[in-house]
Coordinates of C-alpha atoms and ligand atoms in Angstrom, one line a residue:
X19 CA 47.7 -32.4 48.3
X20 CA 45.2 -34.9 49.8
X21 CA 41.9 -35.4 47.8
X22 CA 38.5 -35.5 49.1
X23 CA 35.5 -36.3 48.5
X24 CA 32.9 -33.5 49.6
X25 CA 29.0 -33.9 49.2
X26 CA 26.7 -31.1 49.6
X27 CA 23.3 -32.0 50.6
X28 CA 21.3 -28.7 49.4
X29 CA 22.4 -26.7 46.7
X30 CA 21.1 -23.3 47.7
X31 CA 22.3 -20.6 49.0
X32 CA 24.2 -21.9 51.8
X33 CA 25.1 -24.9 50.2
X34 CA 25.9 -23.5 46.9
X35 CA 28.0 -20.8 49.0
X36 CA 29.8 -23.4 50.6
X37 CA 31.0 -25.1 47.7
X38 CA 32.0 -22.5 45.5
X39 CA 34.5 -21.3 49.0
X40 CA 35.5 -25.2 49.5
X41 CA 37.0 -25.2 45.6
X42 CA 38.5 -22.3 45.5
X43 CA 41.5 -23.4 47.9
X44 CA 40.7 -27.1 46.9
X45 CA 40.4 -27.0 43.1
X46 CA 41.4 -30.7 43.6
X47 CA 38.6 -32.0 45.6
X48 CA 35.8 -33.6 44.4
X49 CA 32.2 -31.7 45.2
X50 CA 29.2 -33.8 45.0
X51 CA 25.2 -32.3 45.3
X52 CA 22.3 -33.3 46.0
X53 CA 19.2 -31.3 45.3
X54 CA 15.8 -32.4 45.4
X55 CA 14.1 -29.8 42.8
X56 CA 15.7 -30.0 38.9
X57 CA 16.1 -26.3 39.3
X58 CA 19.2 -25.7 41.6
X59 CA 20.4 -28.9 40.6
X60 CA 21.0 -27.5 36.9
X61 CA 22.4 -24.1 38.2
X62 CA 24.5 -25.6 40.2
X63 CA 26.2 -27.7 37.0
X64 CA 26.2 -25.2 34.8
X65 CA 27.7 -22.9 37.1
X66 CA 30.5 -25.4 38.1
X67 CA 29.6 -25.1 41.8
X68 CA 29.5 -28.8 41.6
X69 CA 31.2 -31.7 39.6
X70 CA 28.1 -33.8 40.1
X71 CA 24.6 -33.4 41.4
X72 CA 22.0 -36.1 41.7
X73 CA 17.8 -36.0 43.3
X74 CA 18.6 -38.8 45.5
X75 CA 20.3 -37.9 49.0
X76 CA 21.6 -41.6 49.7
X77 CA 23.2 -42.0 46.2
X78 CA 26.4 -39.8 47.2
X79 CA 26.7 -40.1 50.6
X80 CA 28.4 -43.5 50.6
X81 CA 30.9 -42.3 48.6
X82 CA 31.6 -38.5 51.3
X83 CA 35.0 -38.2 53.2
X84 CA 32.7 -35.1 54.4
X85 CA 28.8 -34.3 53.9
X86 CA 27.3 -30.9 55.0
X87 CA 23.8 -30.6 55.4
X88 CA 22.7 -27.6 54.1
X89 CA 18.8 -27.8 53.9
X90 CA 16.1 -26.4 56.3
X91 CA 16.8 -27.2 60.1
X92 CA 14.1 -29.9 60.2
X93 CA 15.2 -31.8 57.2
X94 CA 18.8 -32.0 58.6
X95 CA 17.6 -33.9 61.0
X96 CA 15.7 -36.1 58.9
X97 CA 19.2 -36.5 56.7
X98 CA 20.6 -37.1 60.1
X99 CA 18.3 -40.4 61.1
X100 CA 18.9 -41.4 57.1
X101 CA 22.7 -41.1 57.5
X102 CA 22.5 -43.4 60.7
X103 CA 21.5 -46.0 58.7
X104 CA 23.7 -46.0 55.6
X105 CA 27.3 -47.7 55.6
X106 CA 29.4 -44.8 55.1
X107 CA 33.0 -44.2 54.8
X108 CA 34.8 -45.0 58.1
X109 CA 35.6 -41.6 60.2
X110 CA 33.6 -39.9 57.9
X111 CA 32.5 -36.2 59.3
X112 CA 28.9 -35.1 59.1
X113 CA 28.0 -31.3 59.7
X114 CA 25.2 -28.9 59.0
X115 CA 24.4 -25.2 58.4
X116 CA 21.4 -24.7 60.6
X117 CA 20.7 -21.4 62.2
X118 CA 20.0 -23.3 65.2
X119 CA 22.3 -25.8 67.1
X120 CA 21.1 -27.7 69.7
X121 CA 18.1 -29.8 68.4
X122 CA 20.4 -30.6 65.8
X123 CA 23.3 -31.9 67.8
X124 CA 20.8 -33.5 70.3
X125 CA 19.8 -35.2 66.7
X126 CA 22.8 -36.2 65.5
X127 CA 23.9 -37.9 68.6
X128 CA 21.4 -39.6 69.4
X129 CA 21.3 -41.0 65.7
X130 CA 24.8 -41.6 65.4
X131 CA 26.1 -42.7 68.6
X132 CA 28.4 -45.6 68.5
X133 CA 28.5 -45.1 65.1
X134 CA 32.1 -45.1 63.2
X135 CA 31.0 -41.3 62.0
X136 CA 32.3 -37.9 63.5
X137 CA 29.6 -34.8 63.9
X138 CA 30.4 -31.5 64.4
X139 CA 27.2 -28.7 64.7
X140 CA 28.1 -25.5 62.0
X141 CA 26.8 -22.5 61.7
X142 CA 27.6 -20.0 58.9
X143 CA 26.5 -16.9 60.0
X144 CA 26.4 -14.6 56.9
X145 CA 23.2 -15.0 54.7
X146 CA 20.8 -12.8 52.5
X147 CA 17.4 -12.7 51.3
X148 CA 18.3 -14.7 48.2
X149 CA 18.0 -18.1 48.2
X150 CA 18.5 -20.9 45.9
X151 CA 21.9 -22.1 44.0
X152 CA 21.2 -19.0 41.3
X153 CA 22.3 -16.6 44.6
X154 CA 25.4 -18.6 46.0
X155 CA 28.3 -16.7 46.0
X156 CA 32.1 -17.3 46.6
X157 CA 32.3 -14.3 49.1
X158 CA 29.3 -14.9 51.3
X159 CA 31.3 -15.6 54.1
X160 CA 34.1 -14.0 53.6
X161 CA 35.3 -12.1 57.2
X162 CA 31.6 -14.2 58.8
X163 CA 32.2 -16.4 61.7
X164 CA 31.5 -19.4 61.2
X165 CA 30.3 -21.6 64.1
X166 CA 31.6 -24.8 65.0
X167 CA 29.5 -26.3 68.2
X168 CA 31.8 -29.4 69.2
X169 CA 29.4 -32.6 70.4
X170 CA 30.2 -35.6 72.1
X171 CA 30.6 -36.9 68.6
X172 CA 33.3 -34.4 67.9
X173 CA 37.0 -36.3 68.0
X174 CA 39.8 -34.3 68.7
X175 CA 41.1 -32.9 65.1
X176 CA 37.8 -32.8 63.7
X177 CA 37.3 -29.4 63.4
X178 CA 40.8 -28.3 62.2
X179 CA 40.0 -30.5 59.7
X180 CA 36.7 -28.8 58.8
X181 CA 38.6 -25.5 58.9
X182 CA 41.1 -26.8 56.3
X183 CA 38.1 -28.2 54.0
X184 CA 37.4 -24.5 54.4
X185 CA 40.0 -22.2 54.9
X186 CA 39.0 -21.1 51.2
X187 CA 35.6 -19.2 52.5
X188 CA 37.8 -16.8 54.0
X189 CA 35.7 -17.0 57.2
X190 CA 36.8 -16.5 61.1
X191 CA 36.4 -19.8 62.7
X192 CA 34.7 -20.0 65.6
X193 CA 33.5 -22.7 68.7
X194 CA 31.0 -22.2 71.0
X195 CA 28.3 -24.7 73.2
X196 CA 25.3 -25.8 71.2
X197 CA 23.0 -24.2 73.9
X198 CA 25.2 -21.0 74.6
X199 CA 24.8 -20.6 70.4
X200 CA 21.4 -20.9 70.5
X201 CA 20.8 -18.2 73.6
X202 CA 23.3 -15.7 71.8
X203 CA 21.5 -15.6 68.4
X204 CA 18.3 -15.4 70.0
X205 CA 19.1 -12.3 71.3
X206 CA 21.5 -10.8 68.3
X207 CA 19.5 -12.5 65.8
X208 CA 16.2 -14.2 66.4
X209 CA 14.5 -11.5 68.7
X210 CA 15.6 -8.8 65.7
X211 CA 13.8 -10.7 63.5
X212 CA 10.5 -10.6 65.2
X213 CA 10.8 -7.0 66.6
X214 CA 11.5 -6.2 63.1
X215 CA 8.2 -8.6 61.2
X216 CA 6.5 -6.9 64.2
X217 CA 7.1 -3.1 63.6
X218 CA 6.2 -3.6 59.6
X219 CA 2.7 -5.4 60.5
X220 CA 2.1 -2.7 63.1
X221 CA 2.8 0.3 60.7
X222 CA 1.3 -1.4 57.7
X223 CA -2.4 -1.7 60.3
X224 CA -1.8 2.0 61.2
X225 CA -1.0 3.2 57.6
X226 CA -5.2 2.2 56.9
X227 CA -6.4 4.6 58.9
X228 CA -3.3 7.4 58.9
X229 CA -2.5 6.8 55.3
X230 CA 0.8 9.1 55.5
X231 CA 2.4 6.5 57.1
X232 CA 3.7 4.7 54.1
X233 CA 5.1 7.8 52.9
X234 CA 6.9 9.1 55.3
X235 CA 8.6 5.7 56.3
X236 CA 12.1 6.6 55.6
X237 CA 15.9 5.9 56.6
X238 CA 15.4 4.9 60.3
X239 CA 12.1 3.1 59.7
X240 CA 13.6 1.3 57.2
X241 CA 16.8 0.2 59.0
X242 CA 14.9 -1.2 61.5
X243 CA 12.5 -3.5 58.8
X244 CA 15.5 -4.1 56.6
X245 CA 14.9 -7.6 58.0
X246 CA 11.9 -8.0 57.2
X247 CA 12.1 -9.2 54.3
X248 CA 13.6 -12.4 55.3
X249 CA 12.5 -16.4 54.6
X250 CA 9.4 -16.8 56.3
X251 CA 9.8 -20.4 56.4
X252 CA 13.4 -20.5 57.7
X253 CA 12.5 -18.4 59.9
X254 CA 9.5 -20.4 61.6
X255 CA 11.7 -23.1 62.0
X256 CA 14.6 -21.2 63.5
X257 CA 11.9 -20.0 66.2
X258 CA 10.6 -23.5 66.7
X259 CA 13.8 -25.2 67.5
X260 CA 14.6 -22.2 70.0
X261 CA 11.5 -21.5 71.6
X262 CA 13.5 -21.1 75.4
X263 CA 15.3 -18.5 74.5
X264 CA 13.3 -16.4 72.2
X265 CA 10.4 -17.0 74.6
X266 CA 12.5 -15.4 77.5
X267 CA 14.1 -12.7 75.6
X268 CA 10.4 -12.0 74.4
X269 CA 9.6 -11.2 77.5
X270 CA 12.2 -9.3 78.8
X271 CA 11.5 -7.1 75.9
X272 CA 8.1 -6.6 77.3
X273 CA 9.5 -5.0 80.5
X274 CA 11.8 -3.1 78.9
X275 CA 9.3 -1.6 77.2
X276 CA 6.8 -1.1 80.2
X277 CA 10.0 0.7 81.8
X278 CA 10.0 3.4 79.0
X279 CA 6.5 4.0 79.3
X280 CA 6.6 4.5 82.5
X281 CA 9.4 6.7 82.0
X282 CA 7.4 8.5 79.3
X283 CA 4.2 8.4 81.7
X284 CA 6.0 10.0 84.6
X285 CA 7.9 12.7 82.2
X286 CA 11.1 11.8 83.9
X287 CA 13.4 13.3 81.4
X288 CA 16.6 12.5 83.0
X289 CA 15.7 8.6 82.6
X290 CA 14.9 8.9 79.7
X291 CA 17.8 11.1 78.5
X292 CA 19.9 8.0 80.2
X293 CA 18.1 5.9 78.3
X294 CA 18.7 6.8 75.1
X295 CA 22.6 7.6 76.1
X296 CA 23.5 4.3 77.3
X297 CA 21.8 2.9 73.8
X298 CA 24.0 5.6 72.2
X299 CA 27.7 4.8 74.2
X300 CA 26.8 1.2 74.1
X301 CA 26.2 0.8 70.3
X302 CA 29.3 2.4 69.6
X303 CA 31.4 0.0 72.0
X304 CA 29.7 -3.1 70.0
X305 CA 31.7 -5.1 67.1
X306 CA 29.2 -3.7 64.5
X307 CA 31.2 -1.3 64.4
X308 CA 34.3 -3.3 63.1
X309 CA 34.1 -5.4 59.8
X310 CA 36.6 -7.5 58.8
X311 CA 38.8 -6.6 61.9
X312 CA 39.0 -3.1 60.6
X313 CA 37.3 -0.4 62.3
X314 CA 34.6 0.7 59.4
X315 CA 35.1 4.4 60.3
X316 CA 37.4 5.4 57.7
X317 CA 33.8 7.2 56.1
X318 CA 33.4 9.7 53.8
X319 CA 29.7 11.5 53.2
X320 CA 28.8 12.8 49.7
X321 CA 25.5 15.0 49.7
X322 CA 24.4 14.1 46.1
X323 CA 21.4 15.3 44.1
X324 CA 18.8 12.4 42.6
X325 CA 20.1 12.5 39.3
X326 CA 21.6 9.9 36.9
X327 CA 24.8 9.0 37.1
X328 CA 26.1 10.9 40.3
X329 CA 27.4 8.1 42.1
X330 CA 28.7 6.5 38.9
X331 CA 30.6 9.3 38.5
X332 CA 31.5 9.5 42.1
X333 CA 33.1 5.7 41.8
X334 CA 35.0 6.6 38.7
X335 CA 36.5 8.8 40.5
X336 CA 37.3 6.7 43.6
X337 CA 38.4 3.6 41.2
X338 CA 41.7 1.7 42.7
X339 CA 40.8 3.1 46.5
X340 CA 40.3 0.2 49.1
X341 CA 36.5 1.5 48.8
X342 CA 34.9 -1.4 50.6
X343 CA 31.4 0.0 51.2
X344 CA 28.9 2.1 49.7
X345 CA 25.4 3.5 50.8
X346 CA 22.9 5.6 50.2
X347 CA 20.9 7.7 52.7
X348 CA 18.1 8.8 51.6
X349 CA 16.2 11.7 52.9
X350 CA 12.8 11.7 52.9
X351 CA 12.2 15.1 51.4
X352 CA 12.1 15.2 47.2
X353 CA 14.0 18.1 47.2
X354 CA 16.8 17.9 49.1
X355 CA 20.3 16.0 48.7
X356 CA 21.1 12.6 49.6
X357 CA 23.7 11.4 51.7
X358 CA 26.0 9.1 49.9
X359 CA 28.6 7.6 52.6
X360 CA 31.2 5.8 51.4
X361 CA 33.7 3.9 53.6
X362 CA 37.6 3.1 53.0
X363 CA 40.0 0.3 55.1
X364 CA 42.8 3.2 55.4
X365 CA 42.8 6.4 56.6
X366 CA 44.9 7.6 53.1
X367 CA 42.6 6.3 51.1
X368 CA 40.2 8.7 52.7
X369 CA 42.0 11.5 52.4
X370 CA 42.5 10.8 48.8
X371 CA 38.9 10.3 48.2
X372 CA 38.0 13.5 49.8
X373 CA 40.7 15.6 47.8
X374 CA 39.8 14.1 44.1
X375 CA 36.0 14.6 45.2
X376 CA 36.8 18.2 46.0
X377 CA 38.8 19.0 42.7
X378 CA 36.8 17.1 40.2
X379 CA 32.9 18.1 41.5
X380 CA 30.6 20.8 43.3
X381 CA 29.4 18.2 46.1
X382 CA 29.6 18.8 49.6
X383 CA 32.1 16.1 51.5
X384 CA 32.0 15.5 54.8
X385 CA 34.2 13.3 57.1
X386 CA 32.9 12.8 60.9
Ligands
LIG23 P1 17.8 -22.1 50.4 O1 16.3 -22.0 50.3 O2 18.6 -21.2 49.5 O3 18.3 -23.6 50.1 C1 17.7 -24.7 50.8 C2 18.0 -26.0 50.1 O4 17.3 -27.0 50.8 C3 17.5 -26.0 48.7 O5 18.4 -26.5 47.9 C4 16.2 -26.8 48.8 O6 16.0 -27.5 47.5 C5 16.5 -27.8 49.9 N1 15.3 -28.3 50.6 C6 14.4 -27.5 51.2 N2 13.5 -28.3 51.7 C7 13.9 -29.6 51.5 C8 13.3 -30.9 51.8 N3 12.2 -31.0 52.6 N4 14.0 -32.0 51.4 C9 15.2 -31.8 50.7 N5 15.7 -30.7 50.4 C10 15.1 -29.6 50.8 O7 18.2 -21.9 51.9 P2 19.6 -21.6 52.6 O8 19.5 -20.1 52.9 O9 20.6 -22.1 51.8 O10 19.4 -22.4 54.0 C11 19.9 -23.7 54.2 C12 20.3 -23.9 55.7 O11 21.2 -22.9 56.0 C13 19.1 -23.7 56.6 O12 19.2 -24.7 57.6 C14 19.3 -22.4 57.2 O13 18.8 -22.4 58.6 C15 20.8 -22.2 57.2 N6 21.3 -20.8 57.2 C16 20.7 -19.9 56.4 C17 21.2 -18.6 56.4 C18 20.6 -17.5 55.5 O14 20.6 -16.4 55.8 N7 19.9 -17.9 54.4 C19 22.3 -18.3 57.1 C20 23.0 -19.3 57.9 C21 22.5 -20.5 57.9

């Protein structure tokens, strides 16, 4: 098998994702780090997600049959402008992780035009609240779509050979347009984010003066915040290198919302009976509802009392099922049940999880 050289600029999550799922098809290539704080450097070594790490970006990249740039959006660019001016390896290809596409890509060929280099714009799309090389994880992306977003620096073969370097994430590769990227995740992704950091600040101003608010917050308040909790930082600079199209989905938000009201205003039921049906019908016709490439319906629901060791219990039981999910729904009442749903990949497995639930406890199971 042909050897490589790989170097990882950015040994965080991403990053440190990245190389774990490059070496486990490729125990035979060579993965190189760079990280500029001593911190994820060391984790990285001691956890084997590289072979070698070192604090300064130039040092490794003359030596890359591939670098990825897996630091914040604005500092690939920087790494970008740096890489133009180093003597790399001939036909070397240079790619990225930003959330964002097209300011990098604009980047990259500006900097590297006429250059013997190949670019090609990624972007993994599975990530967490975690950061840092102590959080990557083999399986991030496993059943993610990752991006490619071809450029003008893009020769032909490039990206099959990116999807070999990582056929070992276990990812579904994908190419789209740079721009058409960007105006997608705004809506699925960026304009989430902010509807999301938006709902929390208003509740947390309402919660001083109606101070119930906090505690009645539950499931469906916090489904919508879940993302909340995200990087602030990245998060700035994914808005700022896609101002356009968060801007406009901003405000078609805006009259969406002045429809409702209006809706609300005028007491027109039927609208707003269609309104929250087509939301309904809709969701259920979107890929949210398929992980994997398996529809994730296969569920079962447990109503379990808040005491130690239910659900242990309740997995014991389930052990060597093709149990690929588990969650809990809490109710916001202290005294009643919660909902513990717990989703299969086959229908037998179901079945079978239903009938050894039945026989071996006194808890309610439900399948919908
Ligand atoms: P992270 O914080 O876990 O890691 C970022 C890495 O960049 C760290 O190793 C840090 O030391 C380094 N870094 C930060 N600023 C730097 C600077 N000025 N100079 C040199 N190095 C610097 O973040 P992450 O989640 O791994 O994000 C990396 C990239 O991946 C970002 O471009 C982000 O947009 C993209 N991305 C993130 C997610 C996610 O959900 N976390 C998902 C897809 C893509």
């Amino acid at each position: 098998m042909e050897e490589k050289i790989i170097y990882i600029a950015g040994l965080g999550l991403i990053g440190g994702s990245l190389a774990l799922g490059i070496k486990r098809d490729h125990p035979n290539y060579k993965v190189l780090g760079y990280n500029r704080s001593d911190q994820s450097r060391n984790i990285a070594l001691e956890r084997g997600i590289v072979d070698e790490a070192t604090a300064d970006f130039k040092e490794f990249a003359l030596l890359a049959d591939v670098i990825i740039l897996a630091v914040p959006i604005k500092q690939t660019i920087a790494f970008i402008k740096t890489l133009a001016e180093l003597d790399l390896k001939e036909n070397v290809i240079i790619t990225d992780a930003g959330s964002t596409k097209e300011a990098i890509v604009l980047a990259a060929e500006k900097a590297l035009a006429g250059r013997p280099v190949r670019f090609v714009g990624s972007h993994p799309m599975a990530g967490s609240h975690k950061s840092g090389a102590i959080a990557a994880d083999v399986t991030l992306f496993e059943n993610a779509y990752y991006i490619f977003t071809p450029s003008s620096l893009t020769a032909d073969g490039t990206i099959e050979e990116m999807q070999d370097v990582l056929s070992g994430l276990g990812a579904r590769f994908i190419e789209i347009d740079a721009a058409e990227h960007d105006r997608v995740t705004s809506q699925i992704s960026h304009f989430p984010h902010i509807l999301a950091a938006g709902l929390m600040e208003q509740a947390w101003d309402y919660s001083a003066e109606h101070e119930m608010t906090n505690r009645f917050a539950a499931g469906g308040f916090r489904d919508m915040t879940r993302i909340a909790e995200s990087e602030p930082r990245m998060w700035t600079s994914i808005l700022l290198t896609n101002k356009e199209a968060v801007l406009e989905r901003i405000d078609d938000f805006k009259h969406r919302l002045d429809r409702v009201a209006t809706m609300i205003e005028e007491s027109d039921d039927d609208a707003i009976w269609e309104f929250f049906n087509h939301a309904k019908a809709k969701r259920k016709e979107m890929e949210i509802h398929k992980r994997g490439g398996f529809d994730s319906f296969y569920d079962l629901f447990v109503d379990v009392p808040d005491e130690e060791d239910v659900i242990l219990t309740i997995l014991e039981l389930l052990r060597g099922t093709s149990l690929v999910n588990v969650r809990i729904n809490e109710e916001n009442r202290e005294d009643i049940y919660g909902i513990l749903q717990i989703s299969f990949k086959n229908a037998q497995d179901l079945q079978r999880a239903e009938q050894v639930i039945t026989t071996n406890t006194d808890y309610k199971v439900t399948i919908k």
